Each structure stands twice: as C-alpha cells, then as structure tokens.
PDB file of C-alpha atoms in Angstrom:
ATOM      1  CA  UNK A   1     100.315 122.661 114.351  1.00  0.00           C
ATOM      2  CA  UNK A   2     102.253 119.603 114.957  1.00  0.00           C
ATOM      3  CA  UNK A   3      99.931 117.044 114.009  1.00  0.00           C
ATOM      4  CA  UNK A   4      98.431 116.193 110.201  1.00  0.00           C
ATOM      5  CA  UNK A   5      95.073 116.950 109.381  1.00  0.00           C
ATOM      6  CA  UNK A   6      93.153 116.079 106.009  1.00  0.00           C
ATOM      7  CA  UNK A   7      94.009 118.960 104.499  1.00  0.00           C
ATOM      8  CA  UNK A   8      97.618 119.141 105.301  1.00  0.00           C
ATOM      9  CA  UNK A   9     100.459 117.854 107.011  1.00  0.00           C
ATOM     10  CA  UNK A  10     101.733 118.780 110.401  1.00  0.00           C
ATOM     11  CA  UNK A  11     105.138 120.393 111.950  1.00  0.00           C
ATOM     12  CA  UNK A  12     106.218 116.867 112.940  1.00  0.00           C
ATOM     13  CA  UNK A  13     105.648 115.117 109.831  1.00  0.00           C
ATOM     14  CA  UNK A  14     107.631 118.044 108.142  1.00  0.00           C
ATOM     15  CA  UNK A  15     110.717 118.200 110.584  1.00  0.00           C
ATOM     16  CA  UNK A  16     111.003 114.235 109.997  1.00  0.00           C
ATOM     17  CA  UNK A  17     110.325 114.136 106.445  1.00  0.00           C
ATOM     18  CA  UNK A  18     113.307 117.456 106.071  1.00  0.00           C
ATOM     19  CA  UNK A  19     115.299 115.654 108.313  1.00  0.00           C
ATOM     20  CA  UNK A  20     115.797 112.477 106.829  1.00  0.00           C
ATOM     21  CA  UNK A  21     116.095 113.633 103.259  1.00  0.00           C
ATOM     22  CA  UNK A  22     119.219 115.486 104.013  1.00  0.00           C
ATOM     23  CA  UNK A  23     120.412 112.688 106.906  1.00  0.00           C
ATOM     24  CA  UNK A  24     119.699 109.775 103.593  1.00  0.00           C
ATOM     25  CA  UNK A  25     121.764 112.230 101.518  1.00  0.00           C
ATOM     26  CA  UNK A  26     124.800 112.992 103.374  1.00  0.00           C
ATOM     27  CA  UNK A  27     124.843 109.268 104.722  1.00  0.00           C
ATOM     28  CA  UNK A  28     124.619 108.820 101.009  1.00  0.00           C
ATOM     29  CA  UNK A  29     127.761 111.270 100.380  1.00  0.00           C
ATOM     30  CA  UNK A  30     129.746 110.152 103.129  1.00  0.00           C
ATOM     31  CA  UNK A  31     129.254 106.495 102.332  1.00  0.00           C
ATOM     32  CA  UNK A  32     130.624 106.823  98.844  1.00  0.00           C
ATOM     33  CA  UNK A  33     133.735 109.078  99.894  1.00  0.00           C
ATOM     34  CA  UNK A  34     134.726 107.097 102.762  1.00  0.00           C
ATOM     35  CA  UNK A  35     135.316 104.157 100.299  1.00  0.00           C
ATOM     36  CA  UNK A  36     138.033 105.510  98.977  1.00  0.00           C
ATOM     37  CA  UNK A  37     139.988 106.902 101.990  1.00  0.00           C
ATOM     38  CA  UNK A  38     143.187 105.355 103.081  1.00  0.00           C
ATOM     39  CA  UNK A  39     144.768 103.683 106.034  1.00  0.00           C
ATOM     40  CA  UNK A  40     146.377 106.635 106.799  1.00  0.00           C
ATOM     41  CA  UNK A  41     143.565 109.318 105.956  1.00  0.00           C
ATOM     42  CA  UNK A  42     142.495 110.661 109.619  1.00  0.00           C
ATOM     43  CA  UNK A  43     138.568 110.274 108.431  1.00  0.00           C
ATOM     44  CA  UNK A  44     139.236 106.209 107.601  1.00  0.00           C
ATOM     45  CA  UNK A  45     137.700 105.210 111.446  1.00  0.00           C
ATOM     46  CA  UNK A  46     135.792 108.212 111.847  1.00  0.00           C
ATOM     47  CA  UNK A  47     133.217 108.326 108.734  1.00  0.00           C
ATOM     48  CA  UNK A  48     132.762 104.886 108.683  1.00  0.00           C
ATOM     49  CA  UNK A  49     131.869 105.935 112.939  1.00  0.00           C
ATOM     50  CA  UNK A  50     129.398 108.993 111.737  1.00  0.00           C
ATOM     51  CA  UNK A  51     128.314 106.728 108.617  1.00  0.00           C
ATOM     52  CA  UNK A  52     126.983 103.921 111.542  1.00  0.00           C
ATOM     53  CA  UNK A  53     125.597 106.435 113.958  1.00  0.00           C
ATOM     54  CA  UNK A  54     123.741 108.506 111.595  1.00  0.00           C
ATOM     55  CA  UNK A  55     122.698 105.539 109.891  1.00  0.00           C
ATOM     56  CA  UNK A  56     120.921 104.557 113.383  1.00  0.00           C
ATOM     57  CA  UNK A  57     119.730 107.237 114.321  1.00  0.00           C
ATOM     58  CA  UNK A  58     118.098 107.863 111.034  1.00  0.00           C
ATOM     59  CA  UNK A  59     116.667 103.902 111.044  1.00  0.00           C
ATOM     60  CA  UNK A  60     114.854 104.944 114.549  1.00  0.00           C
ATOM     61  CA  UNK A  61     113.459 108.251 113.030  1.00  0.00           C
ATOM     62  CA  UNK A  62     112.330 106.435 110.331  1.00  0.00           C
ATOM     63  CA  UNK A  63     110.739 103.516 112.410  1.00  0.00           C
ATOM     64  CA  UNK A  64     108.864 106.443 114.099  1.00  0.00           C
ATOM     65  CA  UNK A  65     107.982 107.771 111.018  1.00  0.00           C
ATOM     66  CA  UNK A  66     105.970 104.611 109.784  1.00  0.00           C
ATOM     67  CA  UNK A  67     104.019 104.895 113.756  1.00  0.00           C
ATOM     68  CA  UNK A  68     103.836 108.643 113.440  1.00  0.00           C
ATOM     69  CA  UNK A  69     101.868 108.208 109.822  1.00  0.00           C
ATOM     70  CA  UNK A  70      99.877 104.838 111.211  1.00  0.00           C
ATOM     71  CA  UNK A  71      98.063 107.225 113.836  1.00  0.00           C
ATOM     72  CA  UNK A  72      98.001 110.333 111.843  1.00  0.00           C
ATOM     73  CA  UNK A  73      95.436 111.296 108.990  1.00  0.00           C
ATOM     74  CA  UNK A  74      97.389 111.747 105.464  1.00  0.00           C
ATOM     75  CA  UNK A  75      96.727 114.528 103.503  1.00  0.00           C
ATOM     76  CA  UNK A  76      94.660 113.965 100.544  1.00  0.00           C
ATOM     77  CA  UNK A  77      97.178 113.837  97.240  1.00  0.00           C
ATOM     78  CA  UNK A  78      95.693 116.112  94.227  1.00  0.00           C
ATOM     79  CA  UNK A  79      95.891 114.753  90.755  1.00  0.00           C
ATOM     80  CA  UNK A  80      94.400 111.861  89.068  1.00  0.00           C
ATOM     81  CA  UNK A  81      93.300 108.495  90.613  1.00  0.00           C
ATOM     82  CA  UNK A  82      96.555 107.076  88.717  1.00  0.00           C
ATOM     83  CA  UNK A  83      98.436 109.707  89.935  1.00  0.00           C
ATOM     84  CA  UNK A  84      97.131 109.626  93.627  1.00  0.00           C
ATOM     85  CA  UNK A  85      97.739 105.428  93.066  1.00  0.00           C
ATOM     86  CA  UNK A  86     101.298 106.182  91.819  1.00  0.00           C
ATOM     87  CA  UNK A  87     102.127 108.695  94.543  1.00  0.00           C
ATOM     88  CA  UNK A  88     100.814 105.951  96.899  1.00  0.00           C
ATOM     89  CA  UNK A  89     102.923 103.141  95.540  1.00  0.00           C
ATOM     90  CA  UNK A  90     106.426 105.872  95.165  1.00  0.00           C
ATOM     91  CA  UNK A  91     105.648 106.623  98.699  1.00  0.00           C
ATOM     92  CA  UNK A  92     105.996 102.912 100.010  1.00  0.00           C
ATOM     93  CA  UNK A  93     108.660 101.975  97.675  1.00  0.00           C
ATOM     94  CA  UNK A  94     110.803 104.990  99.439  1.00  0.00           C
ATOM     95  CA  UNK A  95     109.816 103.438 102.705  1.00  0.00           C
ATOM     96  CA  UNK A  96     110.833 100.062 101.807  1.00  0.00           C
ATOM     97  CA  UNK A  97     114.135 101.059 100.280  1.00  0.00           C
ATOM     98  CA  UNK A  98     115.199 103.602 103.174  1.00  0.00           C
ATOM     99  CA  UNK A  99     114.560 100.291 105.860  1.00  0.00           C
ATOM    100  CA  UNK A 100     116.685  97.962 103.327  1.00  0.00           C
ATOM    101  CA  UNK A 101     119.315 100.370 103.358  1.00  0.00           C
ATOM    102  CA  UNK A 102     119.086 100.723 106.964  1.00  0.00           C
ATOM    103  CA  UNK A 103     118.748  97.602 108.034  1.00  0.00           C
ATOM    104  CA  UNK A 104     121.354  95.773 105.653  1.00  0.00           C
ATOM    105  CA  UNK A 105     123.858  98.500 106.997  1.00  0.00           C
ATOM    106  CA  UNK A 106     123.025  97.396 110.102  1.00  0.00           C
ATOM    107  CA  UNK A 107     123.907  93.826 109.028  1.00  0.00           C
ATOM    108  CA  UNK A 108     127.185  95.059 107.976  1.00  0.00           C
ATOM    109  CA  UNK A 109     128.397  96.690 111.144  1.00  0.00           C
ATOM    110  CA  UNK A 110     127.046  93.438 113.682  1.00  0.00           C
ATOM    111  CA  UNK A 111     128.605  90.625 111.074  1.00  0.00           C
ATOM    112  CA  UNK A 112     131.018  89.681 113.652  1.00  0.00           C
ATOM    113  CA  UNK A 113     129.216  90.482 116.702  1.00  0.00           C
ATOM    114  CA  UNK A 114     130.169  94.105 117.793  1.00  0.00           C
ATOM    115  CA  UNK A 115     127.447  95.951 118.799  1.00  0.00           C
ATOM    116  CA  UNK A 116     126.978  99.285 116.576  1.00  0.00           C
ATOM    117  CA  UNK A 117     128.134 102.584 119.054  1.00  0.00           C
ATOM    118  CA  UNK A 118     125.888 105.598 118.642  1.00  0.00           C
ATOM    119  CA  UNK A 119     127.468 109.134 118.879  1.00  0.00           C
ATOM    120  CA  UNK A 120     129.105 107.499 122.404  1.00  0.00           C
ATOM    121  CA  UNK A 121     125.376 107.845 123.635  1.00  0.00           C
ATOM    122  CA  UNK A 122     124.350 104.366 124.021  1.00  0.00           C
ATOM    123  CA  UNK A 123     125.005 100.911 121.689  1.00  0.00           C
ATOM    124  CA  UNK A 124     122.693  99.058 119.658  1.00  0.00           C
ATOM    125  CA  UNK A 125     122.845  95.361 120.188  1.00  0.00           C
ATOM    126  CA  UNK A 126     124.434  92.857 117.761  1.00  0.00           C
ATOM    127  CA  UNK A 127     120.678  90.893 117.181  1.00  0.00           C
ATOM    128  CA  UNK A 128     121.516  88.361 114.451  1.00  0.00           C
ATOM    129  CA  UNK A 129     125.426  87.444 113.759  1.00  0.00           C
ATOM    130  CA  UNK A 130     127.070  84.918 112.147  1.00  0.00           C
ATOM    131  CA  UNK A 131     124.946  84.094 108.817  1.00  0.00           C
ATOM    132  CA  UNK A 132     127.248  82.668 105.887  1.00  0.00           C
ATOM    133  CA  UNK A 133     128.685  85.684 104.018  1.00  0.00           C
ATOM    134  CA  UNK A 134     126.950  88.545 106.259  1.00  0.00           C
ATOM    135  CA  UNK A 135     128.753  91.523 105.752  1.00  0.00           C
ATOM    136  CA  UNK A 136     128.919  90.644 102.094  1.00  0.00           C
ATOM    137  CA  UNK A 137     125.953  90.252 101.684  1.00  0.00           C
ATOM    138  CA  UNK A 138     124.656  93.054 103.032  1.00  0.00           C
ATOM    139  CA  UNK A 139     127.246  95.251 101.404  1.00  0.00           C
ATOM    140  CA  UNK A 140     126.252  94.317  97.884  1.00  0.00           C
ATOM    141  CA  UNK A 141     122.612  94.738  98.929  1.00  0.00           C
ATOM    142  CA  UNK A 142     123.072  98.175 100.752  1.00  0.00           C
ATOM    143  CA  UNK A 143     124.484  99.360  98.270  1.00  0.00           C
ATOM    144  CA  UNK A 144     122.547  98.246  95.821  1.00  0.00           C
ATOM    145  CA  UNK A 145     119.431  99.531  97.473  1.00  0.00           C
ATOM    146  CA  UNK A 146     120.905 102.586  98.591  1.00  0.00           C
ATOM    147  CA  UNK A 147     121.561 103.579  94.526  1.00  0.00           C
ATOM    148  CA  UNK A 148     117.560 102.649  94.019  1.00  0.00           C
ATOM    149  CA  UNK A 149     116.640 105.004  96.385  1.00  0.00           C
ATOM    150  CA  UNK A 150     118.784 108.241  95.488  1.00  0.00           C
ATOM    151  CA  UNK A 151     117.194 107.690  91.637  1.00  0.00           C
ATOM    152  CA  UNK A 152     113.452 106.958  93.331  1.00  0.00           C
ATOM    153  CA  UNK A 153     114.450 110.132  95.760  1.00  0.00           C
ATOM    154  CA  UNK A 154     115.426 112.291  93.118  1.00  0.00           C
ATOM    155  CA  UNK A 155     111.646 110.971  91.120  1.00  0.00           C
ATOM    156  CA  UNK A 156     110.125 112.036  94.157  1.00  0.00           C
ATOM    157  CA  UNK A 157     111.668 115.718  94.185  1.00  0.00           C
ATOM    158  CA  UNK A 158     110.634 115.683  90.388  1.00  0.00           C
ATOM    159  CA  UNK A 159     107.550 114.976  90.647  1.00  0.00           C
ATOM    160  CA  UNK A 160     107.221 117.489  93.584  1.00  0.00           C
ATOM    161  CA  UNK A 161     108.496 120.130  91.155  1.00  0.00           C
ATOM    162  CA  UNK A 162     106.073 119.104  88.244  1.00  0.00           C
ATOM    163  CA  UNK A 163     102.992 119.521  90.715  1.00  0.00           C
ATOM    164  CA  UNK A 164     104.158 122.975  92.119  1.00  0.00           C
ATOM    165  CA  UNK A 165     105.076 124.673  88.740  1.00  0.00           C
ATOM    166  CA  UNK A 166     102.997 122.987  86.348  1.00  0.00           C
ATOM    167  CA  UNK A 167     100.150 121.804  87.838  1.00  0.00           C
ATOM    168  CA  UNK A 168      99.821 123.927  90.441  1.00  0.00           C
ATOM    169  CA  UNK A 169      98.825 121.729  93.317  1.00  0.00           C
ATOM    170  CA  UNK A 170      99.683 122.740  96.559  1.00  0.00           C
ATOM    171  CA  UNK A 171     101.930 119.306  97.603  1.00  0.00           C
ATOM    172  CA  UNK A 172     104.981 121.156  97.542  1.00  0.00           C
ATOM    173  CA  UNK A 173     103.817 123.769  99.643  1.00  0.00           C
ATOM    174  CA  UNK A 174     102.429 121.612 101.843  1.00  0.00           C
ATOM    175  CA  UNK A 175     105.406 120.301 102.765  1.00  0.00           C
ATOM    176  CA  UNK A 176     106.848 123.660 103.729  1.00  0.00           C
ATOM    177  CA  UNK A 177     104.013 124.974 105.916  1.00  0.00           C
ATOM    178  CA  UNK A 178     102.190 123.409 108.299  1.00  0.00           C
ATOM    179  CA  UNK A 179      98.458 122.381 107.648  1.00  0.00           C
ATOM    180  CA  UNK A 180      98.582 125.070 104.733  1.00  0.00           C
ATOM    181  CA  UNK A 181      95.629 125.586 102.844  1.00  0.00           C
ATOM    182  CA  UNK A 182      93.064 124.846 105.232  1.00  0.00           C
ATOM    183  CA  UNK A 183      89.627 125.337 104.135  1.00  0.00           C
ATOM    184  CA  UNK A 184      86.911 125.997 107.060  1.00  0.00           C
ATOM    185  CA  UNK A 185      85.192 122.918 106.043  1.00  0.00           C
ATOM    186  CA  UNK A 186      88.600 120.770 106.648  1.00  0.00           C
ATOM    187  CA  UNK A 187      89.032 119.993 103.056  1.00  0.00           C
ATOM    188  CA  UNK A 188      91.835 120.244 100.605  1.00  0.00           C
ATOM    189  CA  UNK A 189      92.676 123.597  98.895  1.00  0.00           C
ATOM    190  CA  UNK A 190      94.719 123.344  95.742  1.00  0.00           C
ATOM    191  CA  UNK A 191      96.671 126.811  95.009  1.00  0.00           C
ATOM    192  CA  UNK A 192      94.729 127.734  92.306  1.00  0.00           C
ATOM    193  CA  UNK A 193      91.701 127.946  94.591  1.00  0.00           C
ATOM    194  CA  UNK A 194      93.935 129.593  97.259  1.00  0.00           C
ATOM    195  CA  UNK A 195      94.725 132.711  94.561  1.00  0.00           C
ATOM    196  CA  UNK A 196      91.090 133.329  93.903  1.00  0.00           C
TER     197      UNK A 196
END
C-alpha cells in the first residue's frame, strides 16, 4: 500500500505528491500577498516567517521525493511514445523548477548570514552568504521561476484532466488510489479495460 508498483503508485508517493501541490500553492498565495502588506500590518513578520518555514519544509519533502522515486518503480504512463516522452520531460521540468524556487528562496533568507528558523523547531544553516547582489538575485530568479512553475503546474493538472475525461486513462485515478488498477499479472490497467 505505501510503496509504488508498475502498475500504480503507492500511499507515500500520493500523500507527498497532494502535499506539496497545495504547500507550492499557498506558499505561492502567501508569497504574492505578503508583498504588499505594510509596516504596520500584524502579518508583515509573520508571513514572510510561515513563507520561510513552509518553504523548508516543503524543499526537504521534495528532496525526499527525488530519493523516494530513485528507489521506487514508476508507474507506466498510458498514451503515445510522444506523450509518455512529454509526460517524462513535464515531470522533470516541475522538479527542476520546484528546487529553483526552493533553493533561490533559500538564498534570499541567508543573504546576510541569518540562519532560516523553522516553525521554532530547529534552524537551517546559513551555507553560502555574501555573493555580490544575493538576495537580489535570488528574488528576481524566485520569482521568476516560481511564475514558470504555477503555468507548468496548472499544464500538468490539464493534462491530468484531458487523460481522465477524454482519453480515459487511468493517471488521474491513479493518483487518488493507491496501486489502483492492478492486474494479477502486475501490469497496467487503463479504465476502459477496468469497465469491461
């Protein structure tokens, strides 16, 4: 139940893949409101505090993500081999983008040194300080970056859609319900063989 299988993926790959989309869209949220709050507004310290420690805890979920899915078997993606190459190559662009967006917002926060305070639980470490420009820098690019990945993210969800109701593929599903649509040889089951 909690780990993938061929034909499927398992509990813990769906709890972390759940879990980040809404953390990546309320980081997302909060990130743009907090911009515009005022000295005086009594969320101008404390988003920019939930914005850094849900931003780190999310970074070391998805860190354990990319191990989870480097010892686990992927499901097999229906469609085309174009569209099993494109799902592929979505899949590691949202990977990419979600540790740029991370790990430039970590940038921002350590620029002059501090180290980043995590829910009061424990700090992460200032690592690299100092560079010419930092917290500009990294501004632009997390924001930047974090813009790509809402539009890829909402491609993703799209494309999720268009394989549930039109296609009729299972992916959607699959990513409700643990291993669903196991066959007894271990292999894939689409839907449309599942409602025979």
């Amino acid at each position: 139940m909690w780990r993938n299988s061929v034909s499927g993926w398992g509990l813990t790959s769906i709890l972390l893949h759940w879990l980040s989309a809404v953390a990546i869209i309320g980081l997302f949220v909060l990130g743009w409101w907090m911009t515009g709050l005022d000295y005086y507004h009594g969320w101008y310290n404390l988003g920019p505090w939930w914005h850094r420690s849900l931003g780190m805890v999310l970074l070391f979920a998805t860190l354990g993500r990319l191990a989870w899915r480097l010892v686990q078997p992927s499901p097999v993606p229906p469609g085309s081999r174009l569209e099993r190459l494109a799902a592929h190559l979505g899949h590691v662009a949202l990977y990419a983008l979600m540790l740029l967006v991370l790990v430039s917002g970590y940038l921002i926060s350590t620029a002059e040194g501090d180290g980043i305070d995590v829910f009061g639980a424990f700090e992460v470490p200032a690592l690299l300080t100092g560079l010419p420009n930092q917290a500009s820098l990294a501004g632009t690019v997390h924001w930047y970056a974090a813009l790509a990945l809402m539009i890829l993210a909402a491609g993703h969800a799209l494309a999720a859609v268009k394989h549930h109701r039109w296609d009729r593929h299972d992916t959607l599903v699959r990513m409700l319900t643990p291993r669903h649509a196991r066959r007894a040889g271990g292999s894939e089951t689409p839907l449309t063989h599942a409602r025979r």
